[in-house]
mmCIF file of N, CA and C in Angstrom:
data_model
loop_
_atom_site.group_PDB
_atom_site.id
_atom_site.type_symbol
_atom_site.label_atom_id
_atom_site.label_comp_id
_atom_site.label_asym_id
_atom_site.label_seq_id
_atom_site.Cartn_x
_atom_site.Cartn_y
_atom_site.Cartn_z
ATOM 1 N N UNK A 146 -10.615 11.447 -41.456
ATOM 2 C CA UNK A 146 -9.939 12.721 -41.499
ATOM 3 C C UNK A 146 -8.627 12.602 -40.728
ATOM 4 N N UNK A 147 -7.529 12.910 -41.340
ATOM 5 C CA UNK A 147 -6.210 12.839 -40.728
ATOM 6 C C UNK A 147 -5.914 14.121 -39.959
ATOM 7 N N UNK A 148 -5.217 13.947 -38.820
ATOM 8 C CA UNK A 148 -4.801 15.101 -38.024
ATOM 9 C C UNK A 148 -3.449 15.550 -38.550
ATOM 10 N N UNK A 149 -3.294 16.846 -38.800
ATOM 11 C CA UNK A 149 -1.993 17.336 -39.284
ATOM 12 C C UNK A 149 -0.884 17.022 -38.276
ATOM 13 N N UNK A 150 0.273 16.729 -38.774
ATOM 14 C CA UNK A 150 1.409 16.320 -37.955
ATOM 15 C C UNK A 150 1.766 17.395 -36.930
ATOM 16 N N UNK A 151 1.747 18.663 -37.303
ATOM 17 C CA UNK A 151 2.116 19.730 -36.366
ATOM 18 C C UNK A 151 1.123 19.819 -35.214
ATOM 19 N N UNK A 152 -0.165 19.629 -35.493
ATOM 20 C CA UNK A 152 -1.176 19.658 -34.441
ATOM 21 C C UNK A 152 -0.989 18.465 -33.506
ATOM 22 N N UNK A 153 -0.749 17.298 -34.068
ATOM 23 C CA UNK A 153 -0.522 16.105 -33.269
ATOM 24 C C UNK A 153 0.721 16.271 -32.390
ATOM 25 N N UNK A 154 1.792 16.833 -32.949
ATOM 26 C CA UNK A 154 3.012 17.079 -32.188
ATOM 27 C C UNK A 154 2.749 18.055 -31.044
ATOM 28 N N UNK A 155 1.998 19.111 -31.290
ATOM 29 C CA UNK A 155 1.696 20.106 -30.260
ATOM 30 C C UNK A 155 0.891 19.483 -29.117
ATOM 31 N N UNK A 156 -0.078 18.647 -29.445
ATOM 32 C CA UNK A 156 -0.897 18.003 -28.422
ATOM 33 C C UNK A 156 -0.052 17.049 -27.587
ATOM 34 N N UNK A 157 0.734 16.208 -28.249
ATOM 35 C CA UNK A 157 1.554 15.232 -27.538
ATOM 36 C C UNK A 157 2.631 15.895 -26.681
ATOM 37 N N UNK A 158 3.244 16.964 -27.173
ATOM 38 C CA UNK A 158 4.277 17.635 -26.383
ATOM 39 C C UNK A 158 3.667 18.331 -25.161
ATOM 40 N N UNK A 159 2.466 18.871 -25.296
ATOM 41 C CA UNK A 159 1.789 19.490 -24.157
ATOM 42 C C UNK A 159 1.434 18.449 -23.100
ATOM 43 N N UNK A 160 0.926 17.306 -23.539
ATOM 44 C CA UNK A 160 0.583 16.237 -22.602
ATOM 45 C C UNK A 160 1.845 15.733 -21.905
ATOM 46 N N UNK A 161 2.926 15.546 -22.632
ATOM 47 C CA UNK A 161 4.178 15.064 -22.040
ATOM 48 C C UNK A 161 4.735 16.087 -21.055
ATOM 49 N N UNK A 162 4.673 17.362 -21.395
ATOM 50 C CA UNK A 162 5.165 18.407 -20.495
ATOM 51 C C UNK A 162 4.355 18.446 -19.202
ATOM 52 N N UNK A 163 3.045 18.287 -19.300
ATOM 53 C CA UNK A 163 2.197 18.290 -18.109
ATOM 54 C C UNK A 163 2.471 17.065 -17.239
ATOM 55 N N UNK A 164 2.746 15.939 -17.868
ATOM 56 C CA UNK A 164 3.006 14.718 -17.121
ATOM 57 C C UNK A 164 4.352 14.769 -16.406
ATOM 58 N N UNK A 165 5.331 15.458 -16.975
ATOM 59 C CA UNK A 165 6.664 15.511 -16.387
ATOM 60 C C UNK A 165 6.850 16.664 -15.412
ATOM 61 N N UNK A 166 5.929 17.611 -15.376
ATOM 62 C CA UNK A 166 6.034 18.742 -14.458
ATOM 63 C C UNK A 166 5.516 18.310 -13.096
ATOM 64 N N UNK A 167 6.337 18.467 -12.029
ATOM 65 C CA UNK A 167 5.859 18.060 -10.701
ATOM 66 C C UNK A 167 4.689 18.924 -10.260
ATOM 67 N N UNK A 168 3.758 18.293 -9.591
ATOM 68 C CA UNK A 168 2.598 19.037 -9.114
ATOM 69 C C UNK A 168 2.999 19.850 -7.890
ATOM 70 N N UNK A 169 2.382 21.006 -7.691
ATOM 71 C CA UNK A 169 2.714 21.805 -6.510
ATOM 72 C C UNK A 169 2.220 21.108 -5.251
ATOM 73 N N UNK A 170 2.867 21.415 -4.130
ATOM 74 C CA UNK A 170 2.430 20.849 -2.851
ATOM 75 C C UNK A 170 1.023 21.326 -2.543
ATOM 76 N N UNK A 171 0.296 20.498 -1.822
ATOM 77 C CA UNK A 171 -1.049 20.872 -1.420
ATOM 78 C C UNK A 171 -0.923 22.020 -0.432
ATOM 79 N N UNK A 172 -1.524 23.164 -0.730
ATOM 80 C CA UNK A 172 -1.371 24.300 0.176
ATOM 81 C C UNK A 172 -2.085 24.072 1.495
ATOM 82 N N UNK A 173 -1.615 24.766 2.503
ATOM 83 C CA UNK A 173 -2.221 24.652 3.833
ATOM 84 C C UNK A 173 -3.647 25.201 3.846
ATOM 85 N N UNK A 174 -4.043 25.898 2.782
ATOM 86 C CA UNK A 174 -5.399 26.440 2.733
ATOM 87 C C UNK A 174 -6.441 25.331 2.721
ATOM 88 N N UNK A 175 -6.074 24.135 2.286
ATOM 89 C CA UNK A 175 -7.033 23.036 2.240
ATOM 90 C C UNK A 175 -7.127 22.292 3.573
ATOM 91 N N UNK A 176 -6.223 22.578 4.485
ATOM 92 C CA UNK A 176 -6.202 21.872 5.758
ATOM 93 C C UNK A 176 -7.490 22.046 6.563
ATOM 94 N N UNK A 177 -8.124 23.235 6.624
ATOM 95 C CA UNK A 177 -9.349 23.354 7.427
ATOM 96 C C UNK A 177 -10.482 22.455 6.948
ATOM 97 N N UNK A 178 -10.429 21.999 5.710
ATOM 98 C CA UNK A 178 -11.470 21.123 5.203
ATOM 99 C C UNK A 178 -11.333 19.695 5.711
ATOM 100 N N UNK A 179 -10.198 19.389 6.315
ATOM 101 C CA UNK A 179 -9.975 18.046 6.836
ATOM 102 C C UNK A 179 -10.766 17.859 8.127
ATOM 103 N N UNK A 180 -11.012 16.616 8.461
ATOM 104 C CA UNK A 180 -11.720 16.298 9.702
ATOM 105 C C UNK A 180 -10.768 16.542 10.870
ATOM 106 N N UNK A 181 -11.237 17.272 11.861
ATOM 107 C CA UNK A 181 -10.404 17.580 13.024
ATOM 108 C C UNK A 181 -10.201 16.316 13.862
ATOM 109 N N UNK A 182 -8.980 16.127 14.322
ATOM 110 C CA UNK A 182 -8.680 14.982 15.170
ATOM 111 C C UNK A 182 -8.990 15.331 16.617
ATOM 112 N N UNK A 183 -9.423 14.357 17.357
ATOM 113 C CA UNK A 183 -9.656 14.528 18.787
ATOM 114 C C UNK A 183 -8.408 14.054 19.522
ATOM 115 N N UNK A 184 -7.488 14.965 19.773
ATOM 116 C CA UNK A 184 -6.264 14.627 20.486
ATOM 117 C C UNK A 184 -6.562 14.614 21.985
ATOM 118 N N UNK A 185 -6.029 13.645 22.724
ATOM 119 C CA UNK A 185 -6.333 13.564 24.150
ATOM 120 C C UNK A 185 -5.815 14.796 24.899
ATOM 121 N N UNK A 186 -6.641 15.374 25.764
ATOM 122 C CA UNK A 186 -6.207 16.581 26.481
ATOM 123 C C UNK A 186 -5.050 16.315 27.446
ATOM 124 N N UNK A 187 -4.893 15.075 27.909
ATOM 125 C CA UNK A 187 -3.805 14.772 28.842
ATOM 126 C C UNK A 187 -2.468 14.539 28.141
ATOM 127 N N UNK A 188 -2.460 14.550 26.806
ATOM 128 C CA UNK A 188 -1.224 14.323 26.060
ATOM 129 C C UNK A 188 -0.267 15.488 26.255
ATOM 130 N N UNK A 189 1.017 15.162 26.350
ATOM 131 C CA UNK A 189 2.055 16.177 26.510
ATOM 132 C C UNK A 189 2.524 16.611 25.133
ATOM 133 N N UNK A 190 3.010 17.842 25.053
ATOM 134 C CA UNK A 190 3.440 18.393 23.774
ATOM 135 C C UNK A 190 4.953 18.479 23.727
ATOM 136 N N UNK A 191 5.512 18.303 22.539
ATOM 137 C CA UNK A 191 6.955 18.415 22.395
ATOM 138 C C UNK A 191 7.384 18.385 20.948
ATOM 139 N N UNK A 192 8.690 18.411 20.746
ATOM 140 C CA UNK A 192 9.288 18.300 19.416
ATOM 141 C C UNK A 192 10.052 16.988 19.385
ATOM 142 N N UNK A 193 9.642 16.101 18.486
ATOM 143 C CA UNK A 193 10.261 14.784 18.370
ATOM 144 C C UNK A 193 11.318 14.810 17.273
ATOM 145 N N UNK A 194 12.496 14.308 17.607
ATOM 146 C CA UNK A 194 13.565 14.152 16.628
ATOM 147 C C UNK A 194 13.334 12.862 15.843
ATOM 148 N N UNK A 195 13.871 12.754 14.638
ATOM 149 C CA UNK A 195 13.717 11.493 13.903
ATOM 150 C C UNK A 195 14.283 10.327 14.708
ATOM 151 N N UNK A 196 13.542 9.241 14.838
ATOM 152 C CA UNK A 196 14.024 8.087 15.614
ATOM 153 C C UNK A 196 15.299 7.498 15.013
ATOM 154 N N UNK A 197 16.154 7.001 15.883
ATOM 155 C CA UNK A 197 17.430 6.433 15.430
ATOM 156 C C UNK A 197 17.378 4.928 15.282
ATOM 157 N N UNK A 198 16.289 4.294 15.725
ATOM 158 C CA UNK A 198 16.158 2.858 15.573
ATOM 159 C C UNK A 198 16.674 2.062 16.756
ATOM 160 N N UNK A 199 16.946 2.739 17.868
ATOM 161 C CA UNK A 199 17.458 2.035 19.041
ATOM 162 C C UNK A 199 16.388 1.764 20.095
ATOM 163 N N UNK A 200 15.117 1.972 19.747
ATOM 164 C CA UNK A 200 14.036 1.714 20.688
ATOM 165 C C UNK A 200 13.693 2.891 21.572
ATOM 166 N N UNK A 201 14.258 4.066 21.262
ATOM 167 C CA UNK A 201 13.996 5.268 22.031
ATOM 168 C C UNK A 201 13.543 6.390 21.100
ATOM 169 N N UNK A 202 12.738 7.301 21.640
ATOM 170 C CA UNK A 202 12.345 8.521 20.941
ATOM 171 C C UNK A 202 12.927 9.702 21.706
ATOM 172 N N UNK A 203 13.462 10.664 20.991
ATOM 173 C CA UNK A 203 13.968 11.880 21.610
ATOM 174 C C UNK A 203 12.882 12.945 21.452
ATOM 175 N N UNK A 204 12.265 13.328 22.575
ATOM 176 C CA UNK A 204 11.233 14.365 22.576
ATOM 177 C C UNK A 204 11.674 15.434 23.561
ATOM 178 N N UNK A 205 11.798 16.668 23.071
ATOM 179 C CA UNK A 205 12.267 17.798 23.888
ATOM 180 C C UNK A 205 13.615 17.503 24.547
ATOM 181 N N UNK A 206 14.488 16.793 23.838
ATOM 182 C CA UNK A 206 15.819 16.509 24.345
ATOM 183 C C UNK A 206 15.890 15.376 25.358
ATOM 184 N N UNK A 207 14.775 14.748 25.669
ATOM 185 C CA UNK A 207 14.740 13.641 26.644
ATOM 186 C C UNK A 207 14.517 12.337 25.882
ATOM 187 N N UNK A 208 15.282 11.312 26.206
ATOM 188 C CA UNK A 208 15.126 10.008 25.551
ATOM 189 C C UNK A 208 14.038 9.216 26.268
ATOM 190 N N UNK A 209 12.989 8.868 25.546
ATOM 191 C CA UNK A 209 11.877 8.080 26.080
ATOM 192 C C UNK A 209 11.915 6.701 25.445
ATOM 193 N N UNK A 210 11.758 5.629 26.243
ATOM 194 C CA UNK A 210 11.673 4.302 25.623
ATOM 195 C C UNK A 210 10.376 4.190 24.823
ATOM 196 N N UNK A 211 10.433 3.443 23.771
ATOM 197 C CA UNK A 211 9.275 3.223 22.911
ATOM 198 C C UNK A 211 8.597 1.926 23.331
ATOM 199 N N UNK A 212 7.299 2.008 23.632
ATOM 200 C CA UNK A 212 6.549 0.822 24.061
ATOM 201 C C UNK A 212 6.475 -0.185 22.912
ATOM 202 N N UNK A 213 6.372 -1.479 23.226
ATOM 203 C CA UNK A 213 6.316 -2.508 22.179
ATOM 204 C C UNK A 213 5.153 -2.321 21.204
ATOM 205 N N UNK A 214 4.017 -1.856 21.668
ATOM 206 C CA UNK A 214 2.850 -1.674 20.798
ATOM 207 C C UNK A 214 2.592 -0.207 20.488
ATOM 208 N N UNK A 215 3.656 0.578 20.397
ATOM 209 C CA UNK A 215 3.512 2.022 20.165
ATOM 210 C C UNK A 215 2.937 2.303 18.785
ATOM 211 N N UNK A 216 2.188 3.402 18.714
ATOM 212 C CA UNK A 216 1.656 3.887 17.433
ATOM 213 C C UNK A 216 2.105 5.323 17.243
ATOM 214 N N UNK A 217 2.640 5.612 16.067
ATOM 215 C CA UNK A 217 2.980 6.981 15.683
ATOM 216 C C UNK A 217 2.071 7.337 14.521
ATOM 217 N N UNK A 218 1.329 8.424 14.681
ATOM 218 C CA UNK A 218 0.384 8.850 13.639
ATOM 219 C C UNK A 218 0.920 10.082 12.930
ATOM 220 N N UNK A 219 0.808 10.079 11.610
ATOM 221 C CA UNK A 219 1.275 11.188 10.788
ATOM 222 C C UNK A 219 0.294 12.354 10.863
ATOM 223 N N UNK A 220 0.608 13.412 10.159
ATOM 224 C CA UNK A 220 -0.278 14.582 10.098
ATOM 225 C C UNK A 220 -1.605 14.246 9.418
ATOM 226 N N UNK A 221 -1.602 13.207 8.604
ATOM 227 C CA UNK A 221 -2.823 12.745 7.942
ATOM 228 C C UNK A 221 -3.542 11.688 8.777
ATOM 229 N N UNK A 222 -3.070 11.447 10.004
ATOM 230 C CA UNK A 222 -3.632 10.495 10.955
ATOM 231 C C UNK A 222 -3.434 9.041 10.524
ATOM 232 N N UNK A 223 -2.412 8.783 9.732
ATOM 233 C CA UNK A 223 -2.066 7.424 9.321
ATOM 234 C C UNK A 223 -0.956 6.907 10.222
ATOM 235 N N UNK A 224 -0.974 5.616 10.508
ATOM 236 C CA UNK A 224 0.095 5.031 11.312
ATOM 237 C C UNK A 224 1.353 4.943 10.447
ATOM 238 N N UNK A 225 2.462 5.433 10.994
ATOM 239 C CA UNK A 225 3.740 5.388 10.282
ATOM 240 C C UNK A 225 4.754 4.625 11.123
ATOM 241 N N UNK A 226 5.699 4.015 10.468
ATOM 242 C CA UNK A 226 6.788 3.325 11.145
ATOM 243 C C UNK A 226 7.804 4.376 11.604
ATOM 244 N N UNK A 227 8.447 4.166 12.736
ATOM 245 C CA UNK A 227 9.383 5.169 13.243
ATOM 246 C C UNK A 227 10.463 5.572 12.233
ATOM 247 N N UNK A 228 10.951 4.633 11.458
ATOM 248 C CA UNK A 228 12.033 4.954 10.529
ATOM 249 C C UNK A 228 11.569 5.762 9.318
ATOM 250 N N UNK A 229 10.262 5.950 9.137
ATOM 251 C CA UNK A 229 9.756 6.781 8.047
ATOM 252 C C UNK A 229 9.886 8.262 8.360
ATOM 253 N N UNK A 230 10.079 8.603 9.621
ATOM 254 C CA UNK A 230 10.149 10.000 10.040
ATOM 255 C C UNK A 230 11.571 10.487 9.819
ATOM 256 N N UNK A 231 11.729 11.502 8.972
ATOM 257 C CA UNK A 231 13.056 11.965 8.594
ATOM 258 C C UNK A 231 13.397 13.366 9.102
ATOM 259 N N UNK A 232 12.405 14.105 9.611
ATOM 260 C CA UNK A 232 12.634 15.467 10.079
ATOM 261 C C UNK A 232 12.011 15.644 11.466
ATOM 262 N N UNK A 233 12.517 16.601 12.257
ATOM 263 C CA UNK A 233 11.872 16.867 13.551
ATOM 264 C C UNK A 233 10.418 17.282 13.342
ATOM 265 N N UNK A 234 9.561 16.923 14.299
ATOM 266 C CA UNK A 234 8.136 17.202 14.160
ATOM 267 C C UNK A 234 7.540 17.628 15.490
ATOM 268 N N UNK A 235 6.611 18.589 15.436
ATOM 269 C CA UNK A 235 5.814 18.941 16.610
ATOM 270 C C UNK A 235 4.856 17.797 16.859
ATOM 271 N N UNK A 236 4.791 17.334 18.101
ATOM 272 C CA UNK A 236 3.962 16.170 18.429
ATOM 273 C C UNK A 236 3.249 16.383 19.759
ATOM 274 N N UNK A 237 2.226 15.571 19.977
ATOM 275 C CA UNK A 237 1.686 15.325 21.310
ATOM 276 C C UNK A 237 1.843 13.825 21.529
ATOM 277 N N UNK A 238 2.086 13.429 22.778
ATOM 278 C CA UNK A 238 2.375 12.022 23.042
ATOM 279 C C UNK A 238 1.831 11.612 24.401
ATOM 280 N N UNK A 239 1.609 10.318 24.540
ATOM 281 C CA UNK A 239 1.161 9.714 25.792
ATOM 282 C C UNK A 239 2.172 8.657 26.209
ATOM 283 N N UNK A 240 2.356 8.539 27.513
ATOM 284 C CA UNK A 240 3.224 7.493 28.039
ATOM 285 C C UNK A 240 2.384 6.505 28.835
ATOM 286 N N UNK A 241 2.873 5.278 28.931
ATOM 287 C CA UNK A 241 2.159 4.263 29.716
ATOM 288 C C UNK A 241 2.645 4.303 31.168
ATOM 289 N N UNK A 242 2.185 3.371 31.972
ATOM 290 C CA UNK A 242 2.514 3.350 33.399
ATOM 291 C C UNK A 242 4.003 3.176 33.665
ATOM 292 N N UNK A 243 4.716 2.533 32.739
ATOM 293 C CA UNK A 243 6.153 2.329 32.931
ATOM 294 C C UNK A 243 6.986 3.495 32.411
ATOM 295 N N UNK A 244 6.334 4.506 31.809
ATOM 296 C CA UNK A 244 7.052 5.662 31.293
ATOM 297 C C UNK A 244 7.456 5.551 29.841
ATOM 298 N N UNK A 245 7.046 4.501 29.146
ATOM 299 C CA UNK A 245 7.365 4.333 27.726
ATOM 300 C C UNK A 245 6.318 5.054 26.880
ATOM 301 N N UNK A 246 6.744 5.625 25.790
ATOM 302 C CA UNK A 246 5.828 6.307 24.873
ATOM 303 C C UNK A 246 5.057 5.252 24.094
ATOM 304 N N UNK A 247 3.719 5.347 24.117
ATOM 305 C CA UNK A 247 2.931 4.366 23.381
ATOM 306 C C UNK A 247 1.999 4.993 22.349
ATOM 307 N N UNK A 248 1.788 6.289 22.375
ATOM 308 C CA UNK A 248 1.000 6.972 21.343
ATOM 309 C C UNK A 248 1.661 8.308 21.025
ATOM 310 N N UNK A 249 1.821 8.596 19.723
ATOM 311 C CA UNK A 249 2.388 9.862 19.266
ATOM 312 C C UNK A 249 1.548 10.345 18.100
ATOM 313 N N UNK A 250 1.190 11.626 18.112
ATOM 314 C CA UNK A 250 0.483 12.256 16.998
ATOM 315 C C UNK A 250 1.339 13.405 16.499
ATOM 316 N N UNK A 251 1.751 13.352 15.234
ATOM 317 C CA UNK A 251 2.469 14.465 14.618
ATOM 318 C C UNK A 251 1.431 15.534 14.301
ATOM 319 N N UNK A 252 1.725 16.787 14.661
ATOM 320 C CA UNK A 252 0.748 17.863 14.545
ATOM 321 C C UNK A 252 0.823 18.562 13.196
ATOM 322 N N UNK A 253 -0.350 18.938 12.678
ATOM 323 C CA UNK A 253 -0.424 19.785 11.499
ATOM 324 C C UNK A 253 -0.082 21.207 11.942
ATOM 325 N N UNK A 254 0.224 22.112 11.005
ATOM 326 C CA UNK A 254 0.530 23.494 11.404
ATOM 327 C C UNK A 254 -0.592 24.155 12.214
ATOM 328 N N UNK A 255 -1.851 23.894 11.866
ATOM 329 C CA UNK A 255 -2.942 24.515 12.621
ATOM 330 C C UNK A 255 -3.081 23.898 14.009
ATOM 331 N N UNK A 256 -2.841 22.591 14.146
ATOM 332 C CA UNK A 256 -2.876 21.959 15.464
ATOM 333 C C UNK A 256 -1.728 22.462 16.337
ATOM 334 N N UNK A 257 -0.574 22.678 15.735
ATOM 335 C CA UNK A 257 0.585 23.174 16.479
ATOM 336 C C UNK A 257 0.368 24.610 16.950
ATOM 337 N N UNK A 258 -0.366 25.397 16.176
ATOM 338 C CA UNK A 258 -0.604 26.796 16.533
ATOM 339 C C UNK A 258 -1.708 26.933 17.593
ATOM 340 N N UNK A 259 -2.576 25.952 17.713
ATOM 341 C CA UNK A 259 -3.670 26.028 18.675
ATOM 342 C C UNK A 259 -3.143 25.805 20.094
ATOM 343 N N UNK A 260 -3.680 26.538 21.062
ATOM 344 C CA UNK A 260 -3.241 26.315 22.450
ATOM 345 C C UNK A 260 -3.727 24.982 22.975
ATOM 346 N N UNK A 261 -2.916 24.336 23.785
ATOM 347 C CA UNK A 261 -3.267 23.041 24.392
ATOM 348 C C UNK A 261 -3.815 23.274 25.785
ATOM 349 N N UNK A 262 -4.797 22.469 26.221
ATOM 350 C CA UNK A 262 -5.282 22.584 27.595
ATOM 351 C C UNK A 262 -4.181 22.190 28.587
ATOM 352 N N UNK A 263 -4.186 22.812 29.718
ATOM 353 C CA UNK A 263 -3.157 22.531 30.746
ATOM 354 C C UNK A 263 -3.664 21.545 31.745
#
């Protein structure tokens, strides 16, 4: 049994339109279903500017040296390279004994809205 040309055209054009239409961003409504991260209570909070690649991070207007083994974690808790960060981000961070930043966690909107222990 042959499929009529108009029906075949309608199916193919619908599939092509769906494939070329960008998907909407994942709404924040799905965020509570994610596993909550255990952020260290001693971590300091701030706003980190995108790194410039000079070995320093600007957090709350202060330049902090970046430790050699530093880890920056995204909102999805994945390790990201400093140059992947393109916009300012709410973060919590830890410094080592020499004052260099060695752990940074970029906060999700719900983590940023939650009060931090003092």
